[in-house]
Amino acid sequence: MKVQHSEMEKEFVILLNRHPGILYKVCSLYCQEPEDRKDLFQEIVLQLWKAFPAFKNESAITTWMYRIALNTAISNFRKRTQKPQPIAFSTSELQIPDLKDDHFEEERTQLYTAIGQLSPVEKAVITLYLDDRSYDEMATILGISKSNVGVKLNRIKLKLEKLIKATTH
Protein backbone atom coordinates (compact mmCIF):
# COMPACT_ATOMS: atom_id res chain seq x y z
CA MET A 1 0.00 0.00 0.00
CA LYS A 2 2.84 2.40 0.83
CA VAL A 3 4.44 1.82 -2.59
CA GLN A 4 1.17 2.68 -4.37
CA HIS A 5 0.81 5.84 -2.29
CA SER A 6 4.38 6.87 -3.13
CA GLU A 7 3.75 6.32 -6.87
CA MET A 8 0.54 8.33 -6.61
CA GLU A 9 2.44 11.18 -4.95
CA LYS A 10 4.99 11.17 -7.77
CA GLU A 11 2.24 11.25 -10.42
CA PHE A 12 0.53 14.09 -8.59
CA VAL A 13 3.70 16.18 -8.35
CA ILE A 14 4.38 15.62 -12.07
CA LEU A 15 0.81 16.73 -12.84
CA LEU A 16 1.21 19.94 -10.82
CA ASN A 17 4.55 20.68 -12.47
CA ARG A 18 3.10 20.19 -15.96
CA HIS A 19 0.15 22.55 -15.47
CA PRO A 20 1.01 25.23 -12.89
CA GLY A 21 -0.49 28.00 -15.04
CA ILE A 22 -4.02 26.77 -14.37
CA LEU A 23 -3.61 27.22 -10.62
CA TYR A 24 -1.84 30.57 -10.93
CA LYS A 25 -4.50 31.98 -13.27
CA VAL A 26 -7.35 30.96 -11.00
CA CYS A 27 -5.60 32.27 -7.88
CA SER A 28 -4.79 35.59 -9.58
CA LEU A 29 -8.37 36.08 -10.72
CA TYR A 30 -9.97 35.35 -7.37
CA CYS A 31 -7.50 36.88 -4.92
CA GLN A 32 -6.07 40.37 -4.94
CA GLU A 33 -3.59 40.00 -2.09
CA PRO A 34 -0.47 37.80 -2.38
CA GLU A 35 -1.19 36.05 0.93
CA ASP A 36 -4.75 35.25 -0.18
CA ARG A 37 -3.39 33.87 -3.47
CA LYS A 38 -0.98 31.62 -1.55
CA ASP A 39 -3.79 30.38 0.70
CA LEU A 40 -6.06 29.68 -2.25
CA PHE A 41 -3.23 27.95 -4.11
CA GLN A 42 -2.69 25.63 -1.14
CA GLU A 43 -6.40 24.96 -0.83
CA ILE A 44 -6.65 24.09 -4.54
CA VAL A 45 -3.66 21.74 -4.29
CA LEU A 46 -5.27 20.08 -1.25
CA GLN A 47 -8.58 19.62 -3.09
CA LEU A 48 -6.77 18.28 -6.17
CA TRP A 49 -4.88 15.81 -3.96
CA LYS A 50 -8.10 14.65 -2.27
CA ALA A 51 -9.77 14.14 -5.66
CA PHE A 52 -6.74 12.65 -7.44
CA PRO A 53 -7.38 8.99 -6.50
CA ALA A 54 -10.88 9.23 -8.00
CA PHE A 55 -9.73 10.75 -11.33
CA LYS A 56 -10.72 8.25 -14.03
CA ASN A 57 -9.37 9.90 -17.21
CA GLU A 58 -12.94 10.47 -18.42
CA SER A 59 -11.94 14.01 -19.34
CA ALA A 60 -8.66 15.76 -20.04
CA ILE A 61 -6.53 16.20 -16.93
CA THR A 62 -6.56 19.98 -17.48
CA THR A 63 -10.37 19.97 -17.61
CA TRP A 64 -10.44 18.12 -14.30
CA MET A 65 -7.88 20.53 -12.79
CA TYR A 66 -9.81 23.61 -13.94
CA ARG A 67 -13.04 22.23 -12.55
CA ILE A 68 -11.58 21.60 -9.11
CA ALA A 69 -9.59 24.85 -9.08
CA LEU A 70 -12.57 26.99 -10.09
CA ASN A 71 -14.98 25.23 -7.72
CA THR A 72 -12.50 25.68 -4.87
CA ALA A 73 -11.95 29.35 -5.75
CA ILE A 74 -15.68 30.05 -6.01
CA SER A 75 -16.38 28.26 -2.71
CA ASN A 76 -13.53 30.15 -1.07
CA PHE A 77 -14.84 33.43 -2.51
CA ARG A 78 -18.35 32.77 -1.21
CA LYS A 79 -17.01 32.04 2.28
CA ARG A 80 -15.65 35.57 2.46
CA THR A 81 -18.41 38.09 2.98
CA GLN A 82 -16.61 41.12 1.56
CA LYS A 83 -17.68 42.61 -1.76
CA PRO A 84 -15.42 41.83 -4.69
CA GLN A 85 -12.94 44.59 -5.46
CA PRO A 86 -11.52 45.27 -8.92
CA ILE A 87 -8.29 43.36 -9.35
CA ALA A 88 -5.25 44.96 -10.91
CA PHE A 89 -3.19 42.41 -12.81
CA SER A 90 0.47 42.67 -13.51
CA THR A 91 2.11 41.18 -16.57
CA SER A 92 4.26 38.91 -14.41
CA GLU A 93 1.28 37.42 -12.56
CA LEU A 94 -0.46 36.43 -15.77
CA GLN A 95 2.73 35.35 -17.53
CA ILE A 96 1.90 37.54 -20.52
CA PRO A 97 4.85 38.31 -22.77
CA ASP A 98 6.15 41.86 -22.59
CA LEU A 99 4.65 43.80 -25.47
CA LYS A 100 5.82 47.25 -26.50
CA ASP A 101 2.48 48.49 -27.87
CA ASP A 102 1.18 51.01 -25.28
CA HIS A 103 -2.31 50.99 -26.83
CA PHE A 104 -2.50 47.22 -26.47
CA GLU A 105 -1.29 47.48 -22.87
CA GLU A 106 -3.98 50.05 -22.08
CA GLU A 107 -6.71 47.87 -23.62
CA ARG A 108 -5.49 44.82 -21.73
CA THR A 109 -5.48 46.75 -18.46
CA GLN A 110 -9.04 47.92 -19.11
CA LEU A 111 -10.13 44.36 -19.90
CA TYR A 112 -8.62 42.87 -16.73
CA THR A 113 -9.98 45.70 -14.59
CA ALA A 114 -13.43 44.98 -16.03
CA ILE A 115 -12.99 41.23 -15.44
CA GLY A 116 -12.15 42.01 -11.82
CA GLN A 117 -15.64 43.47 -11.45
CA LEU A 118 -17.40 40.29 -12.59
CA SER A 119 -18.99 37.73 -10.30
CA PRO A 120 -16.97 34.61 -9.42
CA VAL A 121 -18.88 32.44 -11.90
CA GLU A 122 -18.55 35.06 -14.66
CA LYS A 123 -14.79 35.21 -14.02
CA ALA A 124 -14.61 31.44 -14.37
CA VAL A 125 -16.43 31.49 -17.71
CA ILE A 126 -14.36 34.31 -19.21
CA THR A 127 -11.11 32.81 -17.91
CA LEU A 128 -11.82 29.54 -19.69
CA TYR A 129 -12.85 31.42 -22.83
CA LEU A 130 -9.65 33.48 -22.83
CA ASP A 131 -7.71 30.25 -22.34
CA ASP A 132 -9.21 28.96 -25.63
CA ARG A 133 -11.24 26.18 -24.01
CA SER A 134 -14.01 24.70 -26.16
CA TYR A 135 -17.65 25.15 -25.17
CA ASP A 136 -17.80 21.40 -24.48
CA GLU A 137 -14.82 21.59 -22.14
CA MET A 138 -16.16 24.73 -20.46
CA ALA A 139 -19.50 23.00 -19.90
CA THR A 140 -17.74 20.02 -18.33
CA ILE A 141 -15.57 22.18 -16.08
CA LEU A 142 -18.43 24.42 -14.95
CA GLY A 143 -21.05 21.67 -14.69
CA ILE A 144 -23.51 23.43 -17.01
CA SER A 145 -24.87 22.72 -20.47
CA LYS A 146 -23.00 23.73 -23.62
CA SER A 147 -25.85 26.08 -24.61
CA ASN A 148 -25.75 27.68 -21.15
CA VAL A 149 -22.03 28.35 -21.68
CA GLY A 150 -22.89 30.23 -24.87
CA VAL A 151 -25.62 32.26 -23.19
CA LYS A 152 -23.40 33.14 -20.21
CA LEU A 153 -20.49 34.03 -22.48
CA ASN A 154 -22.61 36.37 -24.60
CA ARG A 155 -23.95 38.10 -21.49
CA ILE A 156 -20.46 38.42 -20.03
CA LYS A 157 -19.10 39.90 -23.26
CA LEU A 158 -21.88 42.51 -23.25
CA LYS A 159 -21.25 43.27 -19.57
CA LEU A 160 -17.50 43.65 -20.18
CA GLU A 161 -18.18 45.93 -23.13
CA LYS A 162 -20.37 48.16 -20.92
CA LEU A 163 -17.84 48.18 -18.10
CA ILE A 164 -15.01 49.12 -20.45
CA LYS A 165 -17.09 51.84 -22.14
CA ALA A 166 -17.96 53.24 -18.72
CA THR A 167 -14.27 53.61 -17.85
CA THR A 168 -13.27 55.15 -21.18
CA HIS A 169 -16.00 57.79 -21.31
Coordinates of C-alpha atoms in Angstrom, one line a residue:
M1 CA 0.0 0.0 0.0
K2 CA 2.8 2.4 0.8
V3 CA 4.4 1.8 -2.6
Q4 CA 1.2 2.7 -4.4
H5 CA 0.8 5.8 -2.3
S6 CA 4.4 6.9 -3.1
E7 CA 3.7 6.3 -6.9
M8 CA 0.5 8.3 -6.6
E9 CA 2.4 11.2 -5.0
K10 CA 5.0 11.2 -7.8
E11 CA 2.2 11.3 -10.4
F12 CA 0.5 14.1 -8.6
V13 CA 3.7 16.2 -8.4
I14 CA 4.4 15.6 -12.1
L15 CA 0.8 16.7 -12.8
L16 CA 1.2 19.9 -10.8
N17 CA 4.6 20.7 -12.5
R18 CA 3.1 20.2 -16.0
H19 CA 0.1 22.5 -15.5
P20 CA 1.0 25.2 -12.9
G21 CA -0.5 28.0 -15.0
I22 CA -4.0 26.8 -14.4
L23 CA -3.6 27.2 -10.6
Y24 CA -1.8 30.6 -10.9
K25 CA -4.5 32.0 -13.3
V26 CA -7.3 31.0 -11.0
C27 CA -5.6 32.3 -7.9
S28 CA -4.8 35.6 -9.6
L29 CA -8.4 36.1 -10.7
Y30 CA -10.0 35.3 -7.4
C31 CA -7.5 36.9 -4.9
Q32 CA -6.1 40.4 -4.9
E33 CA -3.6 40.0 -2.1
P34 CA -0.5 37.8 -2.4
E35 CA -1.2 36.0 0.9
D36 CA -4.7 35.3 -0.2
R37 CA -3.4 33.9 -3.5
K38 CA -1.0 31.6 -1.6
D39 CA -3.8 30.4 0.7
L40 CA -6.1 29.7 -2.3
F41 CA -3.2 27.9 -4.1
Q42 CA -2.7 25.6 -1.1
E43 CA -6.4 25.0 -0.8
I44 CA -6.6 24.1 -4.5
V45 CA -3.7 21.7 -4.3
L46 CA -5.3 20.1 -1.3
Q47 CA -8.6 19.6 -3.1
L48 CA -6.8 18.3 -6.2
W49 CA -4.9 15.8 -4.0
K50 CA -8.1 14.6 -2.3
A51 CA -9.8 14.1 -5.7
F52 CA -6.7 12.6 -7.4
P53 CA -7.4 9.0 -6.5
A54 CA -10.9 9.2 -8.0
F55 CA -9.7 10.7 -11.3
K56 CA -10.7 8.2 -14.0
N57 CA -9.4 9.9 -17.2
E58 CA -12.9 10.5 -18.4
S59 CA -11.9 14.0 -19.3
A60 CA -8.7 15.8 -20.0
I61 CA -6.5 16.2 -16.9
T62 CA -6.6 20.0 -17.5
T63 CA -10.4 20.0 -17.6
W64 CA -10.4 18.1 -14.3
M65 CA -7.9 20.5 -12.8
Y66 CA -9.8 23.6 -13.9
R67 CA -13.0 22.2 -12.6
I68 CA -11.6 21.6 -9.1
A69 CA -9.6 24.8 -9.1
L70 CA -12.6 27.0 -10.1
N71 CA -15.0 25.2 -7.7
T72 CA -12.5 25.7 -4.9
A73 CA -12.0 29.3 -5.7
I74 CA -15.7 30.1 -6.0
S75 CA -16.4 28.3 -2.7
N76 CA -13.5 30.2 -1.1
F77 CA -14.8 33.4 -2.5
R78 CA -18.3 32.8 -1.2
K79 CA -17.0 32.0 2.3
R80 CA -15.7 35.6 2.5
T81 CA -18.4 38.1 3.0
Q82 CA -16.6 41.1 1.6
K83 CA -17.7 42.6 -1.8
P84 CA -15.4 41.8 -4.7
Q85 CA -12.9 44.6 -5.5
P86 CA -11.5 45.3 -8.9
I87 CA -8.3 43.4 -9.4
A88 CA -5.3 45.0 -10.9
F89 CA -3.2 42.4 -12.8
S90 CA 0.5 42.7 -13.5
T91 CA 2.1 41.2 -16.6
S92 CA 4.3 38.9 -14.4
E93 CA 1.3 37.4 -12.6
L94 CA -0.5 36.4 -15.8
Q95 CA 2.7 35.3 -17.5
I96 CA 1.9 37.5 -20.5
P97 CA 4.8 38.3 -22.8
D98 CA 6.1 41.9 -22.6
L99 CA 4.6 43.8 -25.5
K100 CA 5.8 47.2 -26.5
D101 CA 2.5 48.5 -27.9
D102 CA 1.2 51.0 -25.3
H103 CA -2.3 51.0 -26.8
F104 CA -2.5 47.2 -26.5
E105 CA -1.3 47.5 -22.9
E106 CA -4.0 50.1 -22.1
E107 CA -6.7 47.9 -23.6
R108 CA -5.5 44.8 -21.7
T109 CA -5.5 46.8 -18.5
Q110 CA -9.0 47.9 -19.1
L111 CA -10.1 44.4 -19.9
Y112 CA -8.6 42.9 -16.7
T113 CA -10.0 45.7 -14.6
A114 CA -13.4 45.0 -16.0
I115 CA -13.0 41.2 -15.4
G116 CA -12.1 42.0 -11.8
Q117 CA -15.6 43.5 -11.4
L118 CA -17.4 40.3 -12.6
S119 CA -19.0 37.7 -10.3
P120 CA -17.0 34.6 -9.4
V121 CA -18.9 32.4 -11.9
E122 CA -18.5 35.1 -14.7
K123 CA -14.8 35.2 -14.0
A124 CA -14.6 31.4 -14.4
V125 CA -16.4 31.5 -17.7
I126 CA -14.4 34.3 -19.2
T127 CA -11.1 32.8 -17.9
L128 CA -11.8 29.5 -19.7
Y129 CA -12.9 31.4 -22.8
L130 CA -9.7 33.5 -22.8
D131 CA -7.7 30.2 -22.3
D132 CA -9.2 29.0 -25.6
R133 CA -11.2 26.2 -24.0
S134 CA -14.0 24.7 -26.2
Y135 CA -17.6 25.2 -25.2
D136 CA -17.8 21.4 -24.5
E137 CA -14.8 21.6 -22.1
M138 CA -16.2 24.7 -20.5
A139 CA -19.5 23.0 -19.9
T140 CA -17.7 20.0 -18.3
I141 CA -15.6 22.2 -16.1
L142 CA -18.4 24.4 -15.0
G143 CA -21.0 21.7 -14.7
I144 CA -23.5 23.4 -17.0
S145 CA -24.9 22.7 -20.5
K146 CA -23.0 23.7 -23.6
S147 CA -25.8 26.1 -24.6
N148 CA -25.8 27.7 -21.2
V149 CA -22.0 28.3 -21.7
G150 CA -22.9 30.2 -24.9
V151 CA -25.6 32.3 -23.2
K152 CA -23.4 33.1 -20.2
L153 CA -20.5 34.0 -22.5
N154 CA -22.6 36.4 -24.6
R155 CA -23.9 38.1 -21.5
I156 CA -20.5 38.4 -20.0
K157 CA -19.1 39.9 -23.3
L158 CA -21.9 42.5 -23.2
K159 CA -21.2 43.3 -19.6
L160 CA -17.5 43.6 -20.2
E161 CA -18.2 45.9 -23.1
K162 CA -20.4 48.2 -20.9
L163 CA -17.8 48.2 -18.1
I164 CA -15.0 49.1 -20.5
K165 CA -17.1 51.8 -22.1
A166 CA -18.0 53.2 -18.7
T167 CA -14.3 53.6 -17.8
T168 CA -13.3 55.2 -21.2
H169 CA -16.0 57.8 -21.3

